[in-house]
mmCIF file of C-alpha atoms and ligand atoms in Angstrom:
data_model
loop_
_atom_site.group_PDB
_atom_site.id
_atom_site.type_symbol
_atom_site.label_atom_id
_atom_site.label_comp_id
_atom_site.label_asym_id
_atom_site.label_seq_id
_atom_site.Cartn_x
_atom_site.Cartn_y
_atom_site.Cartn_z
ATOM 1 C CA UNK A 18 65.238 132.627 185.593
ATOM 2 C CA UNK A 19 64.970 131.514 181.815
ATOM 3 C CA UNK A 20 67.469 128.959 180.773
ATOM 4 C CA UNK A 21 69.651 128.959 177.595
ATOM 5 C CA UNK A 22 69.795 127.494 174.429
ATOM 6 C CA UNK A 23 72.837 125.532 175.602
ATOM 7 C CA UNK A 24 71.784 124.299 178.878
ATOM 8 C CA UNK A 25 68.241 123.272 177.296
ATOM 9 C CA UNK A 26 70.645 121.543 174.824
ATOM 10 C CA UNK A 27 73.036 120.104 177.895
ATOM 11 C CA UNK A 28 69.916 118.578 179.468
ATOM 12 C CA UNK A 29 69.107 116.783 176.396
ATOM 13 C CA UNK A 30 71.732 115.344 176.640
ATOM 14 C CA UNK A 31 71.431 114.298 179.761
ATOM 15 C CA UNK A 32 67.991 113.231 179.379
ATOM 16 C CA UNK A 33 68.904 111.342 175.880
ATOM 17 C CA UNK A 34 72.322 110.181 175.580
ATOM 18 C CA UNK A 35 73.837 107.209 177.738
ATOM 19 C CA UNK A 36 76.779 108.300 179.596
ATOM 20 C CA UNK A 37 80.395 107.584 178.229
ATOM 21 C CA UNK A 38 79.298 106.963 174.419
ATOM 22 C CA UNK A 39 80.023 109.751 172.645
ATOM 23 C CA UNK A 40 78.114 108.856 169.182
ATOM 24 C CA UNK A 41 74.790 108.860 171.820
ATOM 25 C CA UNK A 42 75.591 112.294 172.594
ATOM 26 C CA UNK A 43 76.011 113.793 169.268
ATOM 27 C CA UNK A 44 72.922 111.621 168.192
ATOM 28 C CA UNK A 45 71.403 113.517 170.943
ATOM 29 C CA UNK A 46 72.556 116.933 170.428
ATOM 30 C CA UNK A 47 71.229 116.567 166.182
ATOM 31 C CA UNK A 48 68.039 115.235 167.499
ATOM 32 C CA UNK A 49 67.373 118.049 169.698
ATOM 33 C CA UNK A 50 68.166 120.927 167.082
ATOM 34 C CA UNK A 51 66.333 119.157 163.713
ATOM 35 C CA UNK A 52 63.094 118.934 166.672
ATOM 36 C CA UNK A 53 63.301 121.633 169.352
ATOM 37 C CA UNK A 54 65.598 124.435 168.614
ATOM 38 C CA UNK A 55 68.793 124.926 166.010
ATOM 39 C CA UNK A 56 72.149 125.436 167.367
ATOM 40 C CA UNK A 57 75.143 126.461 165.515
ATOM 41 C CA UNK A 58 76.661 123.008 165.669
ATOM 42 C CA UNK A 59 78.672 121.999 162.919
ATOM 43 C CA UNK A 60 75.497 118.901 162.752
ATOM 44 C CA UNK A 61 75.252 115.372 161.177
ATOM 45 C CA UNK A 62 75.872 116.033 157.465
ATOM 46 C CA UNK A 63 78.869 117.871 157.582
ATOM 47 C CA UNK A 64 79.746 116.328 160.616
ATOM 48 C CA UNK A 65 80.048 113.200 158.293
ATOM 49 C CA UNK A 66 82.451 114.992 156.152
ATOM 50 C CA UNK A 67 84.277 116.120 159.446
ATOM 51 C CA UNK A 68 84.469 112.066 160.582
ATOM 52 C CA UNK A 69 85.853 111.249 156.950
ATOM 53 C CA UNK A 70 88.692 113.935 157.257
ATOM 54 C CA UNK A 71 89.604 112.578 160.851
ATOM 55 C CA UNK A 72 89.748 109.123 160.247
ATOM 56 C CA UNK A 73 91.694 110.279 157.105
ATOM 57 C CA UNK A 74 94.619 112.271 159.170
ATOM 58 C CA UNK A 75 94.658 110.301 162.413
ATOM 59 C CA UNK A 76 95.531 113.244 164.482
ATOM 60 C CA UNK A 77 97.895 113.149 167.105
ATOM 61 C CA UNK A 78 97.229 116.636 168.490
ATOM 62 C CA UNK A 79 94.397 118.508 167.119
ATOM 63 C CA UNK A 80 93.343 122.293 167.620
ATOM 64 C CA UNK A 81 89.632 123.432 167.657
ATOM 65 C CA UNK A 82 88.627 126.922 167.332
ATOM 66 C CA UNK A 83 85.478 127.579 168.780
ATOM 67 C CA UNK A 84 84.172 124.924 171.545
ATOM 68 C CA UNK A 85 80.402 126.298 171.628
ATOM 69 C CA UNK A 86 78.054 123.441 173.402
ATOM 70 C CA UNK A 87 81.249 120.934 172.379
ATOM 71 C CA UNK A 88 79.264 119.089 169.685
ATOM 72 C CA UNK A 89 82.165 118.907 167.164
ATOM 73 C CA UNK A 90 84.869 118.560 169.760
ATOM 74 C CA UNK A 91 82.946 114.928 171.167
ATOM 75 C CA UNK A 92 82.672 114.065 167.715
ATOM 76 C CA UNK A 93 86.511 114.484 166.714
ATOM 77 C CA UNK A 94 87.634 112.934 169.848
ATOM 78 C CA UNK A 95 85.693 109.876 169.397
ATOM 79 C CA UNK A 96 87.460 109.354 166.388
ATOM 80 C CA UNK A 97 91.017 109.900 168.173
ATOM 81 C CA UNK A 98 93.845 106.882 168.917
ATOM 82 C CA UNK A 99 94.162 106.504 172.496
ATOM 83 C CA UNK A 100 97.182 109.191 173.417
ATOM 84 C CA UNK A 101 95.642 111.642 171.201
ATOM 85 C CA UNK A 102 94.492 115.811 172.520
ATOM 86 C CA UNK A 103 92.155 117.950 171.350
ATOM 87 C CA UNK A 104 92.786 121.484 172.739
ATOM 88 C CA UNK A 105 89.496 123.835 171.948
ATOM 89 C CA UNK A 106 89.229 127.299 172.621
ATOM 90 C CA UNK A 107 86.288 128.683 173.846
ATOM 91 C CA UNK A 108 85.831 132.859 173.356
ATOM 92 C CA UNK A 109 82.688 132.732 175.817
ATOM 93 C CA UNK A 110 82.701 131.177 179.257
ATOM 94 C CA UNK A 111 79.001 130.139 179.771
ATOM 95 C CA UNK A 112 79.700 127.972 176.093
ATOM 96 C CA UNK A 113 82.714 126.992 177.807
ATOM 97 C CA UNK A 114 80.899 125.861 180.740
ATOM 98 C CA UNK A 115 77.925 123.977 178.984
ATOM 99 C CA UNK A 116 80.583 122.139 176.877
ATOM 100 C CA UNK A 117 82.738 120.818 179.895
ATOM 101 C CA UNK A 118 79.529 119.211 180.876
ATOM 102 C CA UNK A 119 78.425 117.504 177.135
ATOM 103 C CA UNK A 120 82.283 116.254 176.907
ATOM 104 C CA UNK A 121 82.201 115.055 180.249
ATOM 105 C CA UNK A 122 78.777 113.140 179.489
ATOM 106 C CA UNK A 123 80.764 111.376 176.752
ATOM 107 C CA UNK A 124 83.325 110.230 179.072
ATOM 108 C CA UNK A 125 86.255 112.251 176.593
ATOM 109 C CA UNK A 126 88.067 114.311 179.280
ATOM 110 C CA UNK A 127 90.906 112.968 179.420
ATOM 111 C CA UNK A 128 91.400 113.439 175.188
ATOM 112 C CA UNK A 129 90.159 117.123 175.287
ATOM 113 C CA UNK A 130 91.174 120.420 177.033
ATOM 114 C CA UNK A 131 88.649 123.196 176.745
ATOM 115 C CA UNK A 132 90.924 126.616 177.197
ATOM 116 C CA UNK A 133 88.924 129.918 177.593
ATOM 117 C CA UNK A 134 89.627 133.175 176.150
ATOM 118 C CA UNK A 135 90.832 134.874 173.126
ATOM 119 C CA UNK A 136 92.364 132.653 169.958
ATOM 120 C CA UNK A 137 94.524 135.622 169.584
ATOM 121 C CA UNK A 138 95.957 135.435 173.282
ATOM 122 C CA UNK A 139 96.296 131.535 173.091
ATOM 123 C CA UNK A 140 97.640 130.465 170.079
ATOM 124 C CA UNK A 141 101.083 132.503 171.116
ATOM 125 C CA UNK A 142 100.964 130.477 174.146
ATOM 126 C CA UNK A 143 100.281 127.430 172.732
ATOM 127 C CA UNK A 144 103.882 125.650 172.654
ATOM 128 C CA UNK A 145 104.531 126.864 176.450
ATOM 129 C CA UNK A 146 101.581 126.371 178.208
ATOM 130 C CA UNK A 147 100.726 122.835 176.294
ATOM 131 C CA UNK A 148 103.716 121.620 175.092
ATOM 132 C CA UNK A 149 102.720 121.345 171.987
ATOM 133 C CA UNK A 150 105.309 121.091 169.104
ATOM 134 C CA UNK A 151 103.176 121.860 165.675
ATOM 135 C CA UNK A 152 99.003 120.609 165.239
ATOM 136 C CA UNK A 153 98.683 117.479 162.751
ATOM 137 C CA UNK A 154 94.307 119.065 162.574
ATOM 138 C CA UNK A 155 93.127 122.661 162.986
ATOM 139 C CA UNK A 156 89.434 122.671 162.879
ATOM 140 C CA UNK A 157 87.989 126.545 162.395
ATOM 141 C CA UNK A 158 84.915 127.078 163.843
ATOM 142 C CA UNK A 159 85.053 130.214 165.812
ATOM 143 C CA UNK A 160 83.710 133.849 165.014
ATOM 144 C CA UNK A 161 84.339 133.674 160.952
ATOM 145 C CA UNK A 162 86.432 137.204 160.935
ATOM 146 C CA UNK A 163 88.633 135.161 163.069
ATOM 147 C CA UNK A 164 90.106 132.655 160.701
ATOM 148 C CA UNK A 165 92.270 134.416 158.277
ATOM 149 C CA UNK A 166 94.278 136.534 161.163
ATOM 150 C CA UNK A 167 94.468 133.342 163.714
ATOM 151 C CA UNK A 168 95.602 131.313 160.170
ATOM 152 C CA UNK A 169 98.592 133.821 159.954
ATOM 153 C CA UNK A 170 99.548 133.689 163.517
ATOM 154 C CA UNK A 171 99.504 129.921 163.626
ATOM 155 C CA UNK A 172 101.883 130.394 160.956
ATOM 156 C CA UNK A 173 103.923 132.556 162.576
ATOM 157 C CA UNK A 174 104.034 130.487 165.796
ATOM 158 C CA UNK A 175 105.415 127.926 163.966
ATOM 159 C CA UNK A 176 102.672 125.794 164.738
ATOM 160 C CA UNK A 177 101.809 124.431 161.556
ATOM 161 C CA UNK A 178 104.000 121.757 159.470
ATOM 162 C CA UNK A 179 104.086 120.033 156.032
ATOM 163 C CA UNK A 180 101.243 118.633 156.058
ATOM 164 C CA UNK A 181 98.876 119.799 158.291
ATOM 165 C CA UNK A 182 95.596 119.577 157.853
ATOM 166 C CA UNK A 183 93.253 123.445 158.513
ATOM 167 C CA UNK A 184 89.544 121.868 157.859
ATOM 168 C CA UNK A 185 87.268 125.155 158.126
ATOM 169 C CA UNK A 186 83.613 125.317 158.792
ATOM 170 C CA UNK A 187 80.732 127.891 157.257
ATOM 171 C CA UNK A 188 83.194 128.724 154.234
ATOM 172 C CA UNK A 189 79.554 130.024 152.486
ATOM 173 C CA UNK A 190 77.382 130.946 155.663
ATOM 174 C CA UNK A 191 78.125 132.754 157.888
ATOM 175 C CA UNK A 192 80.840 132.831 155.410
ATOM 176 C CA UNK A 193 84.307 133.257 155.316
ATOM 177 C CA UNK A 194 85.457 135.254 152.137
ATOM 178 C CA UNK A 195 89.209 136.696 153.202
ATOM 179 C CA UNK A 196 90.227 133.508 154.618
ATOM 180 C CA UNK A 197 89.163 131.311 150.985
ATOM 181 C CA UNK A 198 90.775 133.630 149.008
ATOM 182 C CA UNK A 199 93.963 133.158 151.132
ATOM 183 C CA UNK A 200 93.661 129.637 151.315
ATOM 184 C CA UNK A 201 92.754 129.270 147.963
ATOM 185 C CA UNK A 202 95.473 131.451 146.438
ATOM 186 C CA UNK A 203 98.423 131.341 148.586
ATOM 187 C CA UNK A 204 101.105 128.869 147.267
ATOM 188 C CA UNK A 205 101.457 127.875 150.955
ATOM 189 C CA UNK A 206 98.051 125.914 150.912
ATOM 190 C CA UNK A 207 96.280 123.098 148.382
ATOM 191 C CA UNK A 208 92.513 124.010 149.574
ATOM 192 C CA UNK A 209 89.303 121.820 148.618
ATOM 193 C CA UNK A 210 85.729 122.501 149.184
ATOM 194 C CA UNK A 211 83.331 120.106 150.342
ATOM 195 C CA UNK A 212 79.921 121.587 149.106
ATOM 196 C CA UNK A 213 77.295 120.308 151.930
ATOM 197 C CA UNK A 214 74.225 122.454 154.058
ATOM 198 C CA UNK A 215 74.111 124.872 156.821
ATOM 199 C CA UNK A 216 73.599 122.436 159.995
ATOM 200 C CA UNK A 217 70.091 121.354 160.107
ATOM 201 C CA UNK A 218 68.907 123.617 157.045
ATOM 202 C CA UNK A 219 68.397 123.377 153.351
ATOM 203 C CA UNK A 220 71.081 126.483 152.717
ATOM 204 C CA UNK A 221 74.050 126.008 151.076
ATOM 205 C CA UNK A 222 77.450 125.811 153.074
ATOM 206 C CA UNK A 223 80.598 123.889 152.737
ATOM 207 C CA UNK A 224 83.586 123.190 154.653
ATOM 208 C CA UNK A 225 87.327 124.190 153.303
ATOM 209 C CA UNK A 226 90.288 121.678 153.841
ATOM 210 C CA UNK A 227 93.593 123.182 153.260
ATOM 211 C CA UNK A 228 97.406 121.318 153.473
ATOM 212 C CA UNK A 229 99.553 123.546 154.676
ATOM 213 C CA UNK A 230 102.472 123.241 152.355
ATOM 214 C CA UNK A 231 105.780 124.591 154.481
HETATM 215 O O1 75Z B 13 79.256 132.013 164.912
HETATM 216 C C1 75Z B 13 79.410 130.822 164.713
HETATM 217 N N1 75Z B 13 80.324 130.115 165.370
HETATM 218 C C2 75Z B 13 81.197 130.797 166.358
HETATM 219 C C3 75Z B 13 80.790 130.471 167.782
HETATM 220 C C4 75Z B 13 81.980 130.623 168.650
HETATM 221 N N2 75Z B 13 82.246 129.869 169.720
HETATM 222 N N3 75Z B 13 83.421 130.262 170.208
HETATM 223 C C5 75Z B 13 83.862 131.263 169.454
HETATM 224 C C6 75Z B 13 85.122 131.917 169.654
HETATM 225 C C7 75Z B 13 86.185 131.213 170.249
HETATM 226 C C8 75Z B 13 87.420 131.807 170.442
HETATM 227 C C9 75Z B 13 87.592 133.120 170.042
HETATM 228 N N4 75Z B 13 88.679 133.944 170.122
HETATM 229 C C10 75Z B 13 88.286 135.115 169.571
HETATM 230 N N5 75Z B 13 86.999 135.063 169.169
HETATM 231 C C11 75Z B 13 86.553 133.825 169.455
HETATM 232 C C12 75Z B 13 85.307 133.232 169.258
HETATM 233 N N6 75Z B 13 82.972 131.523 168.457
HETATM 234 C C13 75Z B 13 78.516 130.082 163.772
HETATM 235 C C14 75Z B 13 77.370 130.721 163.300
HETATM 236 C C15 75Z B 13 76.490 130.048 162.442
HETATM 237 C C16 75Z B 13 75.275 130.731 161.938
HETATM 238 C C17 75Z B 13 74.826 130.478 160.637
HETATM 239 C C18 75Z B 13 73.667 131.102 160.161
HETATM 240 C C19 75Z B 13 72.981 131.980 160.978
HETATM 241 F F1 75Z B 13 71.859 132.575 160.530
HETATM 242 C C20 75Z B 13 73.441 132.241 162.272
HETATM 243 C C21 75Z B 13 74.571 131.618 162.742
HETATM 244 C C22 75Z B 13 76.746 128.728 162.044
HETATM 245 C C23 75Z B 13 77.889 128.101 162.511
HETATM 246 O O2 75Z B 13 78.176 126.806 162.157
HETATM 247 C C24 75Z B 13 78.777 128.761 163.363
HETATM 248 O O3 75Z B 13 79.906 128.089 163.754
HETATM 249 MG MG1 MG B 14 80.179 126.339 162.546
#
């Protein structure tokens, strides 16, 4: 039977990256989509951008929205201080199960818990099921008519504070026009776009970091 894109991508990582060092398997994971095939990663050069914010808001408890092969989710968490959790959910379980495998490569599962299903289901569960109290980093990477409504709910849920950070990927493609103009406008939020390249292409995209204001 044919493989997939993400388990050709899983077994260059394998093949590539040296187990338990995570900047070996994101080095990997570029190298493989600028030479053999492009995956929707969030990739090196806004991936740098992604580091920068990080370092920048030293997350305690992060939230990722959209796991795919894990790519973004190893690159986060290598960033983290030791008690530090990434919870990502994953909408599709063979991405789910490809990215258990990259994060365990890295050596980071202990940091990160990959949940599967629906953001809409989870995010209402978040505070029960994980304990958590309110996310200090919400990276947005899942299917792009997703962001605005899962914004609102995380709102609702209470599970945003003053000064949390939403960082948002493929603003400009795939694009995300409902959710800017929310962000952008709503006196909730002080947004700012980082003008950069769709992952290992010469189109324009960006990423959007909003505060969330209280
Ligand atoms: O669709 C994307 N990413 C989404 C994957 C995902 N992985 N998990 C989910 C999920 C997770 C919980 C969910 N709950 C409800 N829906 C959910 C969907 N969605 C995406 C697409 C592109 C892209 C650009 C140009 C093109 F020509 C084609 C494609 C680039 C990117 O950087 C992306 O991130
Ligand atoms: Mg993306």
């Amino acid at each position: 039977t044919q493989s997939t894109r993400p388990q050709r991508l899983l077994h260059a990582v394998q093949k590539n990256a040296t187990k338990g060092d995570p900047r070996s398997v994101v080095k990997a994971i570029d190298n493989f989509c600028r030479q053999k095939e492009w995956a929707m990663n969030v990739g090196d050069e806004k991936g740098c951008i992604l580091d920068s914010v990080v370092s920048e808001v030293n997350p305690v408890t992060v939230l990722e929205l959209g796991t795919y092969c894990g790519y973004s989710t190893v690159r986060i968490a290598s960033l983290l201080p030791p008690r530090a959790k990434i919870i990502t959910l994953e909408f599709n379980p063979d991405y789910a199960k490809i990215a258990r495998q990259v994060i365990a490569w890295a050596g980071l599962e202990d940091k990160i818990q990959v949940v599967e299903g629906p953001s809409g289901e989870w995010i209402p569960k978040m505070k029960e099921q994980f304990g958590v109290k309110t996310f200090d980093l919400v990276f947005l990477d899942h299917w792009k008519d997703r962001y605005l409504p899962d914004t609102k709910l995380l709102e609702d849920c209470g599970l945003l504070r003053k000064g949390t950070i939403l960082l948002a990927d493929n603003v400009i493609c795939p694009g995300t026009p409902d959710y800017l103009e929310y962000v952008r406008n709503s006196p909730r939020y002080k947004s700012q776009y980082f003008k950069s390249h769709l992952e290992y292409t010469k189109a324009e995209d960006g990423l959007e970091k909003s505060v969330f204001l209280g």
